[in-house]
Coordinates of C-alpha atoms and ligand atoms in Angstrom, one line a residue:
M16 CA -182.1 -2.0 -49.1
L17 CA -183.7 -5.4 -49.8
D18 CA -183.6 -6.2 -46.0
N19 CA -185.4 -3.1 -45.0
I20 CA -188.9 -4.5 -44.7
Q21 CA -190.6 -1.3 -43.5
Q22 CA -189.3 0.6 -46.4
I23 CA -190.1 -2.2 -48.9
K24 CA -193.7 -2.3 -47.7
K25 CA -194.1 1.3 -48.5
I26 CA -193.0 0.8 -52.1
D27 CA -195.0 -2.5 -52.5
S28 CA -198.2 -0.7 -51.6
Q29 CA -200.5 -3.4 -53.1
N30 CA -198.7 -6.3 -51.4
M31 CA -197.2 -8.2 -54.3
F32 CA -194.9 -9.9 -51.9
S33 CA -197.7 -11.4 -49.8
V34 CA -199.4 -12.7 -53.0
L35 CA -196.2 -14.3 -54.1
E36 CA -195.7 -15.9 -50.8
K37 CA -199.0 -17.7 -51.2
F38 CA -198.1 -19.2 -54.5
P39 CA -197.9 -22.8 -53.2
E40 CA -201.3 -22.5 -51.4
H41 CA -202.8 -20.9 -54.5
C42 CA -201.7 -24.0 -56.5
E43 CA -203.5 -26.2 -54.0
D44 CA -206.6 -24.2 -54.2
A45 CA -206.5 -24.2 -58.0
I46 CA -206.4 -28.1 -57.9
K47 CA -209.6 -28.1 -55.7
R48 CA -211.5 -25.6 -57.8
T49 CA -210.7 -27.5 -61.0
E50 CA -211.5 -31.0 -59.6
S51 CA -215.1 -29.9 -58.9
L52 CA -215.6 -28.8 -62.5
I53 CA -218.2 -30.8 -64.4
L54 CA -217.2 -31.4 -68.0
P55 CA -219.5 -32.7 -70.8
E56 CA -218.8 -36.2 -71.9
R57 CA -218.1 -35.0 -75.5
F58 CA -215.1 -33.1 -74.2
R59 CA -213.2 -36.4 -73.9
G60 CA -210.7 -37.0 -76.7
P61 CA -210.1 -33.6 -78.2
E62 CA -208.0 -33.6 -81.4
K63 CA -206.4 -30.2 -81.0
I64 CA -205.9 -27.7 -78.2
V65 CA -205.9 -23.9 -78.4
V66 CA -205.2 -21.8 -75.3
L67 CA -206.6 -18.4 -75.8
G68 CA -205.4 -15.4 -73.7
M69 CA -203.2 -12.4 -73.5
G70 CA -200.3 -11.3 -71.3
G71 CA -200.4 -12.8 -67.8
S72 CA -203.4 -14.9 -68.8
A73 CA -201.6 -16.5 -71.8
I74 CA -198.3 -17.5 -70.2
G75 CA -199.9 -20.5 -68.5
G76 CA -200.7 -21.7 -72.0
D77 CA -197.0 -21.6 -72.9
L78 CA -196.0 -23.4 -69.8
F79 CA -198.6 -26.0 -70.5
R80 CA -197.4 -26.4 -74.1
N81 CA -193.8 -26.9 -73.0
W82 CA -194.8 -29.3 -70.2
L83 CA -196.9 -31.4 -72.5
Y84 CA -194.4 -31.6 -75.3
D85 CA -193.3 -35.2 -74.6
K86 CA -196.4 -36.3 -72.8
A87 CA -199.5 -36.0 -75.0
E88 CA -200.1 -36.8 -78.7
I89 CA -202.3 -33.7 -79.2
P90 CA -201.0 -30.5 -80.7
V91 CA -201.3 -27.4 -78.5
I92 CA -201.0 -23.8 -79.6
V93 CA -201.3 -20.6 -77.7
S94 CA -203.4 -17.9 -79.5
R95 CA -202.7 -14.3 -78.6
E96 CA -205.0 -12.9 -81.3
Y97 CA -208.5 -11.6 -82.1
I98 CA -209.2 -14.6 -84.2
L99 CA -208.3 -18.2 -83.8
P100 CA -206.4 -20.3 -86.4
K101 CA -208.3 -21.6 -89.4
F102 CA -207.9 -25.2 -88.2
V103 CA -210.2 -24.9 -85.2
D104 CA -213.4 -26.9 -85.4
K105 CA -215.7 -28.9 -83.2
E106 CA -212.9 -31.4 -82.3
T107 CA -210.8 -28.5 -80.9
L108 CA -210.8 -27.8 -77.2
V109 CA -210.3 -24.1 -76.5
F110 CA -209.3 -22.8 -73.1
A111 CA -210.4 -19.2 -73.0
I112 CA -208.4 -17.5 -70.2
S113 CA -208.7 -14.0 -69.0
Y114 CA -208.1 -13.1 -65.4
S115 CA -210.2 -9.9 -65.5
G116 CA -212.6 -11.4 -68.0
N117 CA -212.6 -8.2 -70.0
T118 CA -209.7 -8.5 -72.4
E119 CA -211.0 -7.7 -75.9
E120 CA -208.7 -10.0 -77.9
T121 CA -209.7 -13.0 -75.7
L122 CA -213.4 -12.2 -75.9
S123 CA -213.2 -11.9 -79.6
G124 CA -211.4 -15.3 -79.8
F125 CA -214.0 -16.7 -77.5
L126 CA -216.8 -15.6 -79.9
Y127 CA -214.9 -17.1 -82.8
A128 CA -214.7 -20.4 -80.9
V129 CA -218.4 -20.4 -80.1
K130 CA -219.2 -19.8 -83.8
K131 CA -216.9 -22.7 -84.8
S132 CA -218.7 -25.0 -82.2
C133 CA -215.4 -25.7 -80.4
M134 CA -215.4 -27.4 -77.0
I135 CA -214.7 -24.4 -74.7
I136 CA -213.6 -24.2 -71.1
S137 CA -213.2 -20.7 -69.5
I138 CA -210.9 -19.7 -66.7
T139 CA -211.7 -16.3 -65.2
S140 CA -212.3 -14.4 -62.0
N141 CA -214.9 -12.0 -63.4
G142 CA -216.1 -9.8 -66.2
R143 CA -217.7 -10.5 -69.6
L144 CA -216.0 -13.9 -70.0
Q145 CA -217.7 -15.1 -66.8
D146 CA -221.0 -13.5 -68.0
F147 CA -220.8 -15.0 -71.6
S148 CA -219.8 -18.4 -70.2
R149 CA -222.8 -18.4 -67.9
Q150 CA -225.2 -17.3 -70.7
L151 CA -223.9 -20.1 -73.0
G152 CA -223.4 -22.8 -70.4
V153 CA -219.6 -22.9 -71.0
P154 CA -217.9 -24.8 -68.1
T155 CA -215.8 -22.3 -66.2
V156 CA -213.1 -22.6 -63.6
E157 CA -214.0 -19.6 -61.3
I158 CA -210.9 -18.2 -59.6
P159 CA -210.5 -15.6 -56.9
S160 CA -210.4 -11.9 -58.0
G161 CA -208.3 -9.1 -56.6
M162 CA -204.8 -10.0 -57.8
A163 CA -202.7 -8.7 -60.6
P164 CA -203.3 -11.2 -63.4
R165 CA -199.7 -12.3 -63.6
A166 CA -199.7 -13.0 -59.8
A167 CA -202.5 -15.4 -60.3
I168 CA -200.4 -17.7 -62.5
S169 CA -201.2 -20.7 -60.2
Y170 CA -204.9 -20.3 -61.1
L171 CA -204.3 -19.7 -64.8
F172 CA -202.0 -22.7 -65.3
I173 CA -202.6 -25.5 -62.8
P174 CA -206.3 -26.0 -64.0
L175 CA -205.1 -26.9 -67.5
L176 CA -203.1 -29.9 -66.2
I177 CA -205.9 -31.1 -63.9
I178 CA -208.5 -30.8 -66.7
F179 CA -206.2 -32.8 -69.0
E180 CA -206.1 -35.5 -66.3
K181 CA -209.9 -35.4 -65.9
L182 CA -210.3 -35.8 -69.6
G183 CA -208.1 -38.9 -69.5
V184 CA -205.5 -37.3 -71.9
I185 CA -202.7 -37.7 -69.4
S186 CA -202.2 -39.4 -66.0
N187 CA -200.3 -38.5 -62.8
A188 CA -200.6 -34.7 -63.3
R189 CA -202.0 -34.3 -59.8
E190 CA -199.1 -36.2 -58.3
E191 CA -196.6 -34.1 -60.2
I192 CA -198.3 -30.9 -59.1
I193 CA -198.3 -32.0 -55.4
D194 CA -194.6 -32.8 -55.6
A195 CA -193.9 -29.4 -57.1
I196 CA -195.9 -27.6 -54.5
E197 CA -193.8 -29.2 -51.7
L198 CA -190.6 -28.0 -53.4
L199 CA -192.1 -24.5 -53.9
K200 CA -192.8 -24.4 -50.1
R201 CA -189.1 -25.2 -49.4
I202 CA -187.9 -22.6 -52.0
R203 CA -190.2 -20.0 -50.5
E204 CA -188.2 -20.2 -47.2
E205 CA -185.0 -19.3 -49.2
I206 CA -186.3 -16.4 -51.3
R207 CA -189.1 -14.8 -49.2
L208 CA -188.8 -11.2 -48.1
S209 CA -187.8 -12.0 -44.5
T210 CA -184.8 -14.1 -45.7
P211 CA -181.7 -11.8 -45.6
T212 CA -179.8 -11.0 -48.7
E213 CA -176.7 -13.1 -48.0
E214 CA -178.9 -16.3 -47.9
N215 CA -181.4 -15.2 -50.5
I216 CA -180.7 -16.1 -54.1
A217 CA -183.5 -14.0 -55.5
K218 CA -182.3 -10.9 -53.7
K219 CA -178.7 -11.5 -54.7
S220 CA -179.6 -12.0 -58.3
A221 CA -181.6 -8.7 -58.3
M222 CA -178.6 -6.8 -57.0
E223 CA -176.4 -8.4 -59.7
I224 CA -178.6 -7.4 -62.7
K225 CA -179.6 -4.0 -61.4
G226 CA -178.8 -1.3 -63.9
T227 CA -178.7 -3.6 -66.9
V228 CA -181.3 -4.8 -69.4
P229 CA -181.9 -8.5 -68.5
L230 CA -182.0 -11.0 -71.3
V231 CA -183.3 -14.4 -70.2
Y232 CA -182.1 -17.4 -72.0
G233 CA -184.1 -20.6 -71.6
Q234 CA -183.7 -24.0 -73.3
R235 CA -186.2 -26.5 -74.7
Y236 CA -189.1 -26.7 -72.2
L237 CA -187.8 -23.7 -70.2
E238 CA -188.6 -21.4 -73.1
S239 CA -191.9 -20.5 -71.5
V240 CA -190.2 -19.8 -68.2
A241 CA -187.7 -17.5 -69.9
K242 CA -190.6 -15.7 -71.5
R243 CA -192.4 -15.5 -68.1
M244 CA -189.3 -14.0 -66.5
K245 CA -189.0 -11.4 -69.3
C246 CA -192.6 -10.4 -68.9
Q247 CA -192.2 -10.2 -65.1
F248 CA -189.2 -7.8 -65.5
N249 CA -191.4 -5.7 -67.8
E250 CA -194.5 -5.6 -65.7
N251 CA -193.1 -5.9 -62.1
S252 CA -189.7 -4.2 -62.4
K253 CA -190.8 -1.7 -65.2
S254 CA -187.7 -2.7 -67.1
L255 CA -187.1 -3.5 -70.7
S256 CA -186.1 -7.1 -71.1
G257 CA -185.8 -9.9 -73.7
Y258 CA -185.8 -13.7 -73.9
D259 CA -184.6 -16.4 -76.2
F260 CA -183.8 -20.1 -75.9
F261 CA -181.2 -22.8 -76.8
P262 CA -180.5 -24.3 -79.2
E263 CA -182.3 -21.8 -81.5
L264 CA -180.5 -18.7 -80.3
N265 CA -177.2 -20.1 -81.5
H266 CA -178.5 -19.6 -85.0
N267 CA -179.4 -15.9 -84.8
E268 CA -179.3 -14.0 -81.5
T269 CA -175.7 -15.1 -80.9
V270 CA -174.5 -13.1 -83.8
G271 CA -176.0 -9.9 -82.3
W272 CA -173.4 -10.2 -79.6
E273 CA -170.8 -9.3 -82.2
G274 CA -172.1 -5.7 -82.0
P275 CA -170.2 -2.9 -80.4
E276 CA -169.6 -3.1 -76.7
I277 CA -171.3 0.2 -76.1
F278 CA -174.5 -1.7 -76.8
T279 CA -173.7 -5.2 -75.5
K280 CA -172.5 -4.0 -72.1
M281 CA -176.0 -2.6 -71.5
F282 CA -177.2 -6.2 -71.1
S283 CA -177.0 -8.9 -68.5
V284 CA -177.9 -12.5 -69.4
I285 CA -179.8 -14.8 -67.1
L286 CA -179.3 -18.4 -68.1
L287 CA -181.9 -21.0 -67.0
R288 CA -180.0 -24.2 -66.5
D289 CA -181.3 -27.8 -66.0
P290 CA -179.0 -30.1 -64.0
D291 CA -180.1 -32.9 -66.3
E292 CA -179.3 -31.1 -69.6
P293 CA -178.4 -33.6 -72.4
P294 CA -174.7 -33.5 -73.0
E295 CA -175.0 -31.9 -76.5
L296 CA -177.0 -29.1 -75.0
K297 CA -174.8 -28.5 -72.0
N298 CA -171.8 -28.4 -74.3
R299 CA -173.5 -25.8 -76.5
I300 CA -174.6 -23.6 -73.6
D301 CA -171.1 -23.8 -71.9
I302 CA -169.3 -22.9 -75.1
T303 CA -171.7 -20.0 -75.8
I304 CA -171.0 -18.6 -72.3
K305 CA -167.2 -18.9 -72.7
L306 CA -166.9 -17.8 -76.3
I307 CA -169.3 -14.9 -76.4
L308 CA -171.4 -14.0 -73.3
E309 CA -168.7 -13.7 -70.7
K310 CA -166.8 -11.4 -73.0
K311 CA -169.6 -9.3 -74.3
A312 CA -172.4 -9.0 -71.7
K313 CA -172.2 -6.8 -68.6
K314 CA -173.1 -9.8 -66.4
V315 CA -173.7 -13.5 -66.9
H316 CA -175.9 -15.0 -64.3
Q317 CA -177.0 -18.6 -64.1
L318 CA -180.1 -20.0 -62.3
T319 CA -180.4 -23.7 -61.9
A320 CA -183.8 -25.6 -61.9
R321 CA -184.6 -27.7 -58.8
G322 CA -186.6 -30.8 -58.4
S323 CA -186.9 -34.1 -60.1
T324 CA -189.8 -33.6 -62.5
K325 CA -190.3 -31.4 -65.4
L326 CA -193.0 -29.4 -63.6
A327 CA -191.0 -28.9 -60.5
K328 CA -188.0 -27.7 -62.5
M329 CA -190.2 -25.2 -64.4
L330 CA -192.0 -23.9 -61.4
S331 CA -188.9 -23.7 -59.3
L332 CA -187.3 -21.3 -61.8
L333 CA -190.5 -19.4 -62.3
Y334 CA -190.9 -18.8 -58.6
I335 CA -187.3 -17.6 -58.2
G336 CA -187.8 -15.3 -61.3
D337 CA -191.1 -13.9 -59.9
F338 CA -189.4 -12.9 -56.6
L339 CA -186.3 -11.6 -58.4
S340 CA -188.4 -9.3 -60.6
V341 CA -190.2 -7.9 -57.5
Y342 CA -186.9 -7.3 -55.7
L343 CA -185.6 -5.5 -58.8
A344 CA -188.7 -3.3 -58.7
I345 CA -187.8 -2.4 -55.1
L346 CA -184.2 -1.6 -56.1
Y347 CA -185.7 0.8 -58.7
G348 CA -188.1 2.2 -56.2
V349 CA -191.2 1.2 -58.2
D350 CA -194.4 -0.4 -57.0
P351 CA -194.5 -3.9 -58.7
T352 CA -198.3 -4.2 -59.0
P353 CA -199.7 -1.3 -61.1
V354 CA -199.3 -1.5 -64.8
K355 CA -200.6 2.0 -65.5
I356 CA -199.7 2.0 -69.2
I357 CA -201.6 -1.2 -69.9
T358 CA -204.7 0.1 -68.2
R359 CA -204.4 3.4 -70.0
L360 CA -203.9 1.7 -73.4
K361 CA -207.0 -0.5 -72.8
K362 CA -209.1 2.6 -72.0
E363 CA -207.9 4.6 -75.0
L364 CA -208.5 1.7 -77.4
E365 CA -212.0 1.2 -76.1
K366 CA -212.8 4.9 -76.6
K367 CA -212.0 4.6 -80.3
I368 CA -213.6 1.2 -81.2
D369 CA -215.9 -0.5 -78.8
I370 CA -215.3 -4.1 -79.9
V371 CA -216.6 -5.6 -76.7
S372 CA -220.1 -4.2 -77.0
S373 CA -220.6 -5.7 -80.5
I374 CA -219.3 -9.1 -79.2
E375 CA -221.7 -8.8 -76.3
K376 CA -224.6 -8.3 -78.7
E377 CA -223.6 -11.4 -80.8
I378 CA -223.3 -13.5 -77.7
R379 CA -226.7 -12.5 -76.5
E380 CA -228.2 -13.5 -79.9
L381 CA -226.3 -16.9 -79.9
A382 CA -227.4 -17.6 -76.3
K383 CA -231.1 -17.2 -77.4
K384 CA -230.7 -20.0 -80.0
Ligands
PA5_412 O1 -200.3 -9.0 -66.1 C1 -201.1 -8.2 -66.6 O2 -201.7 -7.3 -66.0 C2 -201.4 -8.2 -68.1 O3 -200.4 -8.9 -68.8 C3 -202.8 -8.9 -68.3 O4 -202.7 -10.3 -68.0 C4 -203.2 -8.7 -69.8 O5 -203.4 -7.4 -70.1 C5 -204.5 -9.5 -70.1 O6 -205.5 -9.2 -69.1 P1 -206.3 -10.3 -68.4 O7 -205.3 -11.2 -67.8 O8 -207.2 -9.7 -67.5 O9 -207.1 -11.0 -69.6

């Protein structure tokens, strides 16, 4: 089934595969678009960072937070909320990210940041966020429209790293990105649609986990990649999924596996491994697999990160996971792109309470001042 390209193209009616194949080039384009961004001098030296967004537009914030963990002395939080945390002030740099530019929680958080005089940078392809940013003179990374937001992850993540380098908070980000892009191009050859199943780890993995609920277990900085994979299973494969990460999961989720097999055998576990795991962590994961997962889960599947930098490792797994979720969609006979229920929910919500129009009015007033 996964090698029948004609049949697959019929199911993938909006070409998710071709967008995925362009991921490395989209990363290159994201660098260019961000490098030309002009930032006010006062943006140098922020004390706190908030990444504001929802769903596919927020996950880049989680990747950024994990990547930055041992690199910068500034705290980063990701806000998926209508309001921002109380601590935000004019020393806080807020990244307002919405692919469509019309997500109400993000627009509401944006207004909050404006009122708190935060330094704001928007990332969007369109919509009100673009419009509000223009009215208020907020620097904006303008990204191409026409993709599913989650498929635009390159444009929603890479700019954060480049901006941090531009602001002098970190160095060598560009170098690390270029190195990761080269690796992604090599991985693409191994996992793309035209590579047959027997040589294709993403296709093989999809066949393995088909018919189970995948739980993705990350570790340390791969927590965000595990979350990304879970969300890709939800949105692309239309499958329930969950995620957790080591070492934390040994203190709670592990006990859930003591439950009856009638439940535990519904799940497969995908473990995200790092070839350079510190010995205490490797030991912990290996023991958890032996003692619990191999006995209780339907399948235990391991995916190993590639590359020599943290970014390369994160993106290598993310890329395999993205393809894997789309192959799983094909095995289920579902189109990976549309997320009908999200679209419907957004419409229904808007009918009841039109938050966006009232935000629009407030922004117009603030822009006049
Ligand atoms: O992937 C998706 O389509 C969703 O998770 C969206 O990203 C989410 O609903 C937020 O929309 P936007 O990214 O346009 O702000």
